[in-house]
Amino acid sequence: MAADSSLMPPCRKIRKGEPNPNHSGSSGMEEPQDADYPYVPQLCDDIERLILARFPRSEYWKLNFLNKHFSHVLKSGELFKLRRQIGFKESSIFMSASGGNCWWAFDRLFKCCRQLPELPSRDVCFIGGDKESLCAGSHLIVSGREFTGCNVVWRFELETSKWFKGPSMIDPRCLFASATCGTFGFVAGGVEMGLHGVEVLNSAEKYNPEIKSWERLPYMHKKRQLCSGCFMDDKFYVIGGKDENHKELTCGESYNKDNNTWELIQDMLKDDDNPVAKRQSPPLLAVVNNELYCLETSSNELKVYLKKTNTWKKLGAVPVRADLHKGWGVAFKSLGNELLVIGYSSAIASSNRNCNCNGMTIYTCRPEVKSEELQWRCVEGYRDRLNFFLLNCCVMVA
């Protein structure tokens, strides 16, 4: 009986010096070789990419050093598109804590860490000045000011593991609110250094990493700087900050992508027990399971926003000293279904108030709105690579 051809491995051309599987014995050898490798059919491109799409993204950068084929697959961006299609997402934390152009990337569990290539800017003002960051898709966006006074944007692309300059925002800004939704990055408010001096903005923009461009959004109701942003209920929220007269704002605004409009929310940060005027940094906000949390910088206390009553509920103390620098130098982020906070440990500060040692402490917890006391877990590792004052921190989900 003839063999079923559908069960036979695909044929390929026999190269010189390679044994012919159709012949037996040494007569099939045109030239000698050092080893006899069994024939293994190659995977088709679709199956290969499906396997790589499930490969830990924190290890993707190693594909660049495997061979040209895998490097090309990574740089094409196809793996990230496929990950989105199959719903396979992974969180990474990007931090800059040592000044200059040094950035570190951590996996979600802080078990894997690598230093990114040095940001290639040689502008001394950009290197030593304040910078702001956000993530959009597989791009890390870093915004800062150069010696000329102009605000510039640098982006780090995971596909190529390289930095690129631009594209600049439509309205170059600093001290703005930002948030990520899917593959898009959103910014709003802030300060623009123009020909006529400093201008507080009420403009907003959306960054699309696939076409590497910014798109203007409708203007907000209020001009605001030193504000914070987040995504909740599928809306872009911009909360708090100061207006053009340096007056503290307790209101918030939400941008609805479906009807392309902003809604003003009065007294969103109003708290009679702890006035908003005490907040020096932008509000420290994070959204987990579609609930909004705030780290109060003057009391080191965690609060959750009650949407129905437009009020805040206290959930107890957070184990870091956010009050040491009035909220600056502390990271408070959402990490999947957990809250992430990075800062100087309150336990160390309590035991030694005169301690000037460096070292960040990382904590996570799974918050519950109805809980009376939250359980924080201390994450070990890489403390020696980050100093006490955290300059930038953002979370990428891709």
Short mmCIF file of C-alpha atoms in Angstrom, two decimals, residues 25-366:
data_model
loop_
_atom_site.label_atom_id
_atom_site.label_comp_id
_atom_site.label_asym_id
_atom_site.label_seq_id
_atom_site.Cartn_x
_atom_site.Cartn_y
_atom_site.Cartn_z
CA GLY A 25 24.75 3.92 4.07
CA SER A 26 27.74 6.10 3.32
CA SER A 27 26.91 6.30 -0.39
CA GLY A 28 24.47 9.11 0.42
CA MET A 29 27.29 11.30 1.70
CA GLU A 30 28.79 13.58 -0.92
CA GLU A 31 31.27 15.00 1.59
CA PRO A 32 32.13 14.03 5.18
CA GLN A 33 30.72 16.06 8.08
CA ASP A 34 31.52 16.24 11.77
CA ALA A 35 28.09 15.28 13.13
CA ASP A 36 24.90 13.69 11.95
CA TYR A 37 21.97 15.94 12.91
CA PRO A 38 18.49 14.46 12.58
CA TYR A 39 16.12 16.30 10.28
CA VAL A 40 13.62 18.49 12.13
CA PRO A 41 10.93 20.19 10.02
CA GLN A 42 10.85 23.96 10.47
CA LEU A 43 7.83 25.56 12.10
CA CYS A 44 5.66 27.65 9.84
CA ASP A 45 5.83 31.40 10.42
CA ASP A 46 2.37 31.61 12.03
CA ILE A 47 3.11 28.92 14.64
CA GLU A 48 6.54 30.38 15.33
CA ARG A 49 5.08 33.82 16.00
CA LEU A 50 2.31 32.42 18.19
CA ILE A 51 4.97 30.76 20.35
CA LEU A 52 7.12 33.90 20.52
CA ALA A 53 4.07 36.03 21.33
CA ARG A 54 3.69 34.01 24.55
CA PHE A 55 7.37 34.33 25.35
CA PRO A 56 8.07 36.58 28.40
CA ARG A 57 8.27 40.11 27.02
CA SER A 58 10.90 41.06 29.58
CA GLU A 59 13.23 38.72 27.65
CA TYR A 60 12.40 39.99 24.16
CA TRP A 61 15.51 42.13 23.94
CA LYS A 62 17.60 38.94 23.79
CA LEU A 63 16.07 38.06 20.41
CA ASN A 64 18.19 40.81 18.88
CA PHE A 65 21.29 38.73 19.68
CA LEU A 66 19.96 35.30 18.67
CA ASN A 67 20.14 35.61 14.88
CA LYS A 68 19.04 37.93 12.07
CA HIS A 69 15.74 36.13 11.58
CA PHE A 70 14.50 36.55 15.14
CA SER A 71 15.88 40.09 15.30
CA HIS A 72 13.84 40.96 12.19
CA VAL A 73 10.69 39.39 13.68
CA LEU A 74 11.08 41.49 16.83
CA LYS A 75 11.83 44.77 15.04
CA SER A 76 8.86 44.34 12.70
CA GLY A 77 6.49 44.84 15.63
CA GLU A 78 4.42 41.81 14.60
CA LEU A 79 4.83 40.12 17.97
CA PHE A 80 3.29 43.05 19.86
CA LYS A 81 0.34 43.20 17.45
CA LEU A 82 -0.20 39.47 17.86
CA ARG A 83 -0.03 39.75 21.65
CA ARG A 84 -2.83 42.32 21.55
CA GLN A 85 -4.92 40.08 19.28
CA ILE A 86 -4.68 37.06 21.56
CA GLY A 87 -5.04 39.18 24.72
CA PHE A 88 -1.63 38.24 26.07
CA LYS A 89 -0.37 41.20 28.11
CA GLU A 90 2.54 41.70 30.47
CA SER A 91 3.40 44.59 32.78
CA SER A 92 6.82 46.19 32.98
CA ILE A 93 8.03 48.99 35.22
CA PHE A 94 10.42 51.62 33.88
CA MET A 95 12.29 53.75 36.40
CA SER A 96 14.93 56.44 36.53
CA ALA A 97 16.34 57.13 39.96
CA SER A 98 20.02 57.86 39.58
CA GLY A 99 19.82 61.01 37.46
CA GLY A 100 21.35 61.55 34.06
CA ASN A 101 20.13 59.28 31.30
CA CYS A 102 20.01 56.01 33.25
CA TRP A 103 16.78 54.00 32.92
CA TRP A 104 15.99 50.55 34.32
CA ALA A 105 13.30 48.08 33.22
CA PHE A 106 11.77 45.57 35.67
CA ASP A 107 9.32 42.77 35.15
CA ARG A 108 6.14 42.75 37.19
CA LEU A 109 7.58 40.57 39.96
CA PHE A 110 10.87 42.55 40.09
CA LYS A 111 12.77 39.33 39.46
CA CYS A 112 14.17 40.42 36.10
CA CYS A 113 15.97 43.71 35.61
CA ARG A 114 18.02 45.31 32.86
CA GLN A 115 19.50 48.70 32.22
CA LEU A 116 18.29 50.34 29.03
CA PRO A 117 20.77 51.75 26.52
CA GLU A 118 21.80 55.26 27.48
CA LEU A 119 19.47 57.96 26.23
CA PRO A 120 21.63 59.62 23.54
CA SER A 121 20.83 63.27 24.32
CA ARG A 122 23.93 65.36 24.97
CA ASP A 123 22.01 68.43 26.07
CA VAL A 124 23.16 69.21 29.62
CA CYS A 125 19.85 70.87 30.50
CA PHE A 126 17.85 67.83 29.42
CA ILE A 127 20.19 65.40 31.19
CA GLY A 128 20.21 67.24 34.50
CA GLY A 129 16.70 68.70 34.43
CA ASP A 130 13.29 67.39 35.45
CA LYS A 131 11.69 64.94 33.05
CA GLU A 132 8.27 63.34 32.72
CA SER A 133 7.42 59.93 31.33
CA LEU A 134 4.53 57.82 30.11
CA CYS A 135 4.05 54.60 28.16
CA ALA A 136 2.04 54.03 24.99
CA GLY A 137 1.98 50.57 23.46
CA SER A 138 5.60 49.42 23.27
CA HIS A 139 6.99 52.97 23.49
CA LEU A 140 8.45 54.66 26.56
CA ILE A 141 8.00 58.43 26.16
CA VAL A 142 10.35 60.79 28.04
CA SER A 143 9.74 64.54 27.90
CA GLY A 144 12.10 67.25 29.11
CA ARG A 145 13.57 70.67 28.35
CA GLU A 146 16.73 71.46 26.42
CA PHE A 147 19.19 74.33 26.88
CA THR A 148 17.33 76.42 24.28
CA GLY A 149 14.22 76.32 26.48
CA CYS A 150 12.32 74.04 24.10
CA ASN A 151 10.54 70.95 25.36
CA VAL A 152 11.59 67.78 23.54
CA VAL A 153 10.41 64.19 23.47
CA TRP A 154 12.54 61.05 23.31
CA ARG A 155 11.02 57.61 22.83
CA PHE A 156 12.41 54.15 23.58
CA GLU A 157 11.05 51.40 21.34
CA LEU A 158 11.02 47.86 22.72
CA GLU A 159 11.07 46.41 19.19
CA THR A 160 14.49 47.82 18.39
CA SER A 161 15.73 48.45 21.95
CA LYS A 162 16.79 51.93 20.80
CA TRP A 163 16.08 55.58 21.61
CA PHE A 164 14.71 58.00 19.00
CA LYS A 165 14.08 61.72 19.21
CA GLY A 166 10.53 62.90 18.63
CA PRO A 167 7.87 63.30 17.68
CA SER A 168 7.32 66.53 19.60
CA MET A 169 3.93 67.25 21.10
CA ILE A 170 1.67 69.66 19.25
CA ASP A 171 1.84 71.89 22.32
CA PRO A 172 5.22 71.19 23.98
CA ARG A 173 4.58 71.08 27.73
CA CYS A 174 5.81 70.11 31.16
CA LEU A 175 4.07 69.50 34.52
CA PHE A 176 1.21 67.83 32.64
CA ALA A 177 -1.17 64.96 33.39
CA SER A 178 -0.79 61.69 31.51
CA ALA A 179 -2.38 58.26 31.27
CA THR A 180 -2.38 55.19 29.04
CA CYS A 181 -5.34 53.43 27.45
CA GLY A 182 -4.59 50.39 25.32
CA THR A 183 -1.82 51.36 22.94
CA PHE A 184 -2.50 55.10 23.17
CA GLY A 185 -0.91 57.67 25.46
CA PHE A 186 -2.85 60.75 26.61
CA VAL A 187 -1.52 64.07 27.96
CA ALA A 188 -3.36 67.19 29.11
CA GLY A 189 -2.69 70.52 30.76
CA GLY A 190 0.73 71.55 31.93
CA VAL A 191 2.94 74.55 31.21
CA GLU A 192 4.30 75.75 27.89
CA MET A 193 7.35 78.00 27.64
CA GLY A 194 6.46 80.38 24.82
CA LEU A 195 7.75 83.62 23.37
CA HIS A 196 5.48 85.55 25.69
CA GLY A 197 6.47 83.69 28.85
CA VAL A 198 4.93 80.80 30.74
CA GLU A 199 1.43 79.75 29.73
CA VAL A 200 -0.75 77.29 31.65
CA LEU A 201 -2.54 75.02 29.18
CA ASN A 202 -5.96 73.46 28.88
CA SER A 203 -5.09 71.59 25.69
CA ALA A 204 -4.85 67.79 25.40
CA GLU A 205 -3.29 65.31 22.97
CA LYS A 206 -3.23 61.61 22.13
CA TYR A 207 -0.11 59.71 21.03
CA ASN A 208 -0.38 56.85 18.55
CA PRO A 209 2.75 54.64 18.63
CA GLU A 210 1.91 52.84 15.38
CA ILE A 211 2.17 56.02 13.28
CA LYS A 212 4.41 57.86 15.79
CA SER A 213 2.33 61.03 15.90
CA TRP A 214 0.25 63.21 18.23
CA GLU A 215 -3.40 64.08 17.67
CA ARG A 216 -5.06 67.12 19.21
CA LEU A 217 -8.06 66.53 21.49
CA PRO A 218 -10.76 69.03 22.53
CA TYR A 219 -9.74 71.64 25.11
CA MET A 220 -10.50 71.05 28.78
CA HIS A 221 -12.77 73.37 30.76
CA LYS A 222 -9.91 74.49 33.04
CA LYS A 223 -6.31 75.46 32.51
CA ARG A 224 -4.22 73.44 34.92
CA GLN A 225 -0.63 72.51 35.75
CA LEU A 226 0.81 70.04 38.28
CA CYS A 227 -2.24 67.86 37.65
CA SER A 228 -2.53 64.06 37.44
CA GLY A 229 -4.19 61.73 34.96
CA CYS A 230 -5.68 58.24 34.97
CA PHE A 231 -8.12 56.04 33.04
CA MET A 232 -11.31 54.91 34.76
CA ASP A 233 -14.66 53.83 33.33
CA ASP A 234 -12.98 54.00 29.90
CA LYS A 235 -12.49 57.76 30.33
CA PHE A 236 -9.36 59.89 30.62
CA TYR A 237 -9.47 61.76 33.95
CA VAL A 238 -7.41 64.87 34.70
CA ILE A 239 -7.55 65.78 38.38
CA GLY A 240 -6.30 68.56 40.64
CA GLY A 241 -3.38 70.87 39.94
CA LYS A 242 -3.19 74.66 39.87
CA ASP A 243 -4.78 77.12 37.48
CA GLU A 244 -3.16 80.08 35.69
CA ASN A 245 -3.38 82.11 38.91
CA HIS A 246 -1.65 79.38 40.97
CA LYS A 247 -4.93 78.61 42.73
CA GLU A 248 -5.36 75.02 43.89
CA LEU A 249 -7.99 73.12 41.91
CA THR A 250 -10.18 70.55 43.64
CA CYS A 251 -12.16 69.79 40.49
CA GLY A 252 -11.50 67.08 37.93
CA GLU A 253 -12.43 66.51 34.31
CA SER A 254 -13.13 63.37 32.32
CA TYR A 255 -12.69 62.93 28.57
CA ASN A 256 -15.20 60.65 26.85
CA LYS A 257 -13.64 59.09 23.73
CA ASP A 258 -17.04 58.13 22.32
CA ASN A 259 -18.48 61.63 22.08
CA ASN A 260 -15.13 63.50 22.11
CA THR A 261 -16.09 65.83 24.99
CA TRP A 262 -14.89 66.80 28.48
CA GLU A 263 -17.09 66.75 31.59
CA LEU A 264 -16.22 68.95 34.58
CA ILE A 265 -16.48 67.25 38.00
CA GLN A 266 -16.65 69.73 40.88
CA ASP A 267 -15.03 69.10 44.30
CA MET A 268 -13.47 65.81 43.24
CA LEU A 269 -10.51 66.34 45.57
CA LYS A 270 -12.25 68.32 48.27
CA ASP A 271 -11.45 67.02 51.75
CA ASP A 272 -12.22 69.13 54.80
CA ASP A 273 -10.09 66.97 57.09
CA ASN A 274 -7.00 67.27 54.90
CA PRO A 275 -7.05 70.33 52.62
CA VAL A 276 -5.80 69.87 49.09
CA ALA A 277 -3.53 72.90 49.60
CA LYS A 278 -1.16 70.65 51.54
CA ARG A 279 -0.39 68.67 48.41
CA GLN A 280 2.80 70.01 46.83
CA SER A 281 3.37 67.35 44.19
CA PRO A 282 0.71 66.42 41.64
CA PRO A 283 -1.90 64.11 43.24
CA LEU A 284 -0.61 60.54 43.56
CA LEU A 285 -3.35 58.52 41.85
CA ALA A 286 -3.78 54.94 40.66
CA VAL A 287 -6.70 52.91 39.30
CA VAL A 288 -7.09 49.22 40.16
CA ASN A 289 -10.14 47.19 39.10
CA ASN A 290 -11.74 50.44 37.90
CA GLU A 291 -11.51 52.02 41.38
CA LEU A 292 -9.54 55.23 41.97
CA TYR A 293 -7.01 55.36 44.82
CA CYS A 294 -5.04 58.31 46.16
CA LEU A 295 -1.93 58.41 48.33
CA GLU A 296 -2.26 61.46 50.58
CA THR A 297 1.22 62.97 50.75
CA SER A 298 0.83 64.87 54.02
CA SER A 299 -0.44 61.88 56.03
CA ASN A 300 0.97 58.88 54.08
CA GLU A 301 -2.58 57.55 54.02
CA LEU A 302 -4.37 55.62 51.28
CA LYS A 303 -7.87 56.65 50.20
CA VAL A 304 -10.39 55.28 47.72
CA TYR A 305 -12.79 57.43 45.70
CA LEU A 306 -16.51 56.70 46.15
CA LYS A 307 -18.04 57.60 42.80
CA LYS A 308 -21.67 57.72 43.90
CA THR A 309 -21.09 60.27 46.65
CA ASN A 310 -18.04 62.07 45.19
CA THR A 311 -16.18 61.50 48.48
CA TRP A 312 -13.10 59.64 49.72
CA LYS A 313 -12.81 56.74 52.18
CA LYS A 314 -9.66 56.19 54.26
CA LEU A 315 -8.00 52.79 54.00
CA GLY A 316 -5.10 53.18 56.40
CA ALA A 317 -1.42 54.08 56.19
CA VAL A 318 0.90 53.21 53.31
CA PRO A 319 4.33 51.84 54.38
CA VAL A 320 6.39 54.60 52.71
CA ARG A 321 7.20 58.20 53.68
CA ALA A 322 5.51 60.20 50.93
CA ASP A 323 5.63 63.25 53.21
CA LEU A 324 9.43 63.52 53.27
CA HIS A 325 9.53 65.54 50.04
CA LYS A 326 5.85 66.48 49.88
CA GLY A 327 5.04 63.73 47.42
CA TRP A 328 8.05 64.10 45.13
CA GLY A 329 10.35 61.12 44.62
CA VAL A 330 7.63 58.52 45.32
CA ALA A 331 6.00 56.19 42.80
CA PHE A 332 2.33 55.27 43.22
CA LYS A 333 1.05 53.19 40.30
CA SER A 334 -1.43 50.52 39.29
CA LEU A 335 0.14 47.18 38.44
CA GLY A 336 -2.60 44.94 37.08
CA ASN A 337 -4.89 44.12 40.01
CA GLU A 338 -2.41 45.50 42.54
CA LEU A 339 -1.23 48.86 43.83
CA LEU A 340 2.48 49.56 43.57
CA VAL A 341 4.24 52.06 45.81
CA ILE A 342 7.98 52.75 45.83
CA GLY A 343 9.67 55.05 48.30
CA TYR A 344 11.56 55.38 51.54
CA SER A 345 10.26 52.79 54.01
CA SER A 346 8.33 54.24 56.93
CA ALA A 347 9.60 51.33 59.06
CA ILE A 348 13.22 52.39 58.48
CA ALA A 349 12.35 56.02 59.12
CA SER A 350 10.64 55.14 62.41
CA SER A 351 13.60 53.13 63.68
CA ASN A 352 16.20 55.72 62.65
CA ARG A 353 14.90 59.21 61.97
CA ASN A 354 18.41 60.51 61.32
CA CYS A 355 19.20 57.80 58.76
CA ASN A 356 20.53 59.23 55.50
CA CYS A 357 21.16 55.89 53.79
CA ASN A 358 20.00 55.35 50.23
CA GLY A 359 17.73 52.59 49.05
CA MET A 360 14.18 52.33 47.76
CA THR A 361 11.59 49.98 49.19
CA ILE A 362 8.96 48.41 46.94
CA TYR A 363 5.50 47.38 48.21
CA THR A 364 2.42 45.94 46.53
CA CYS A 365 -1.08 45.12 47.73
CA ARG A 366 -4.42 44.01 46.36
#
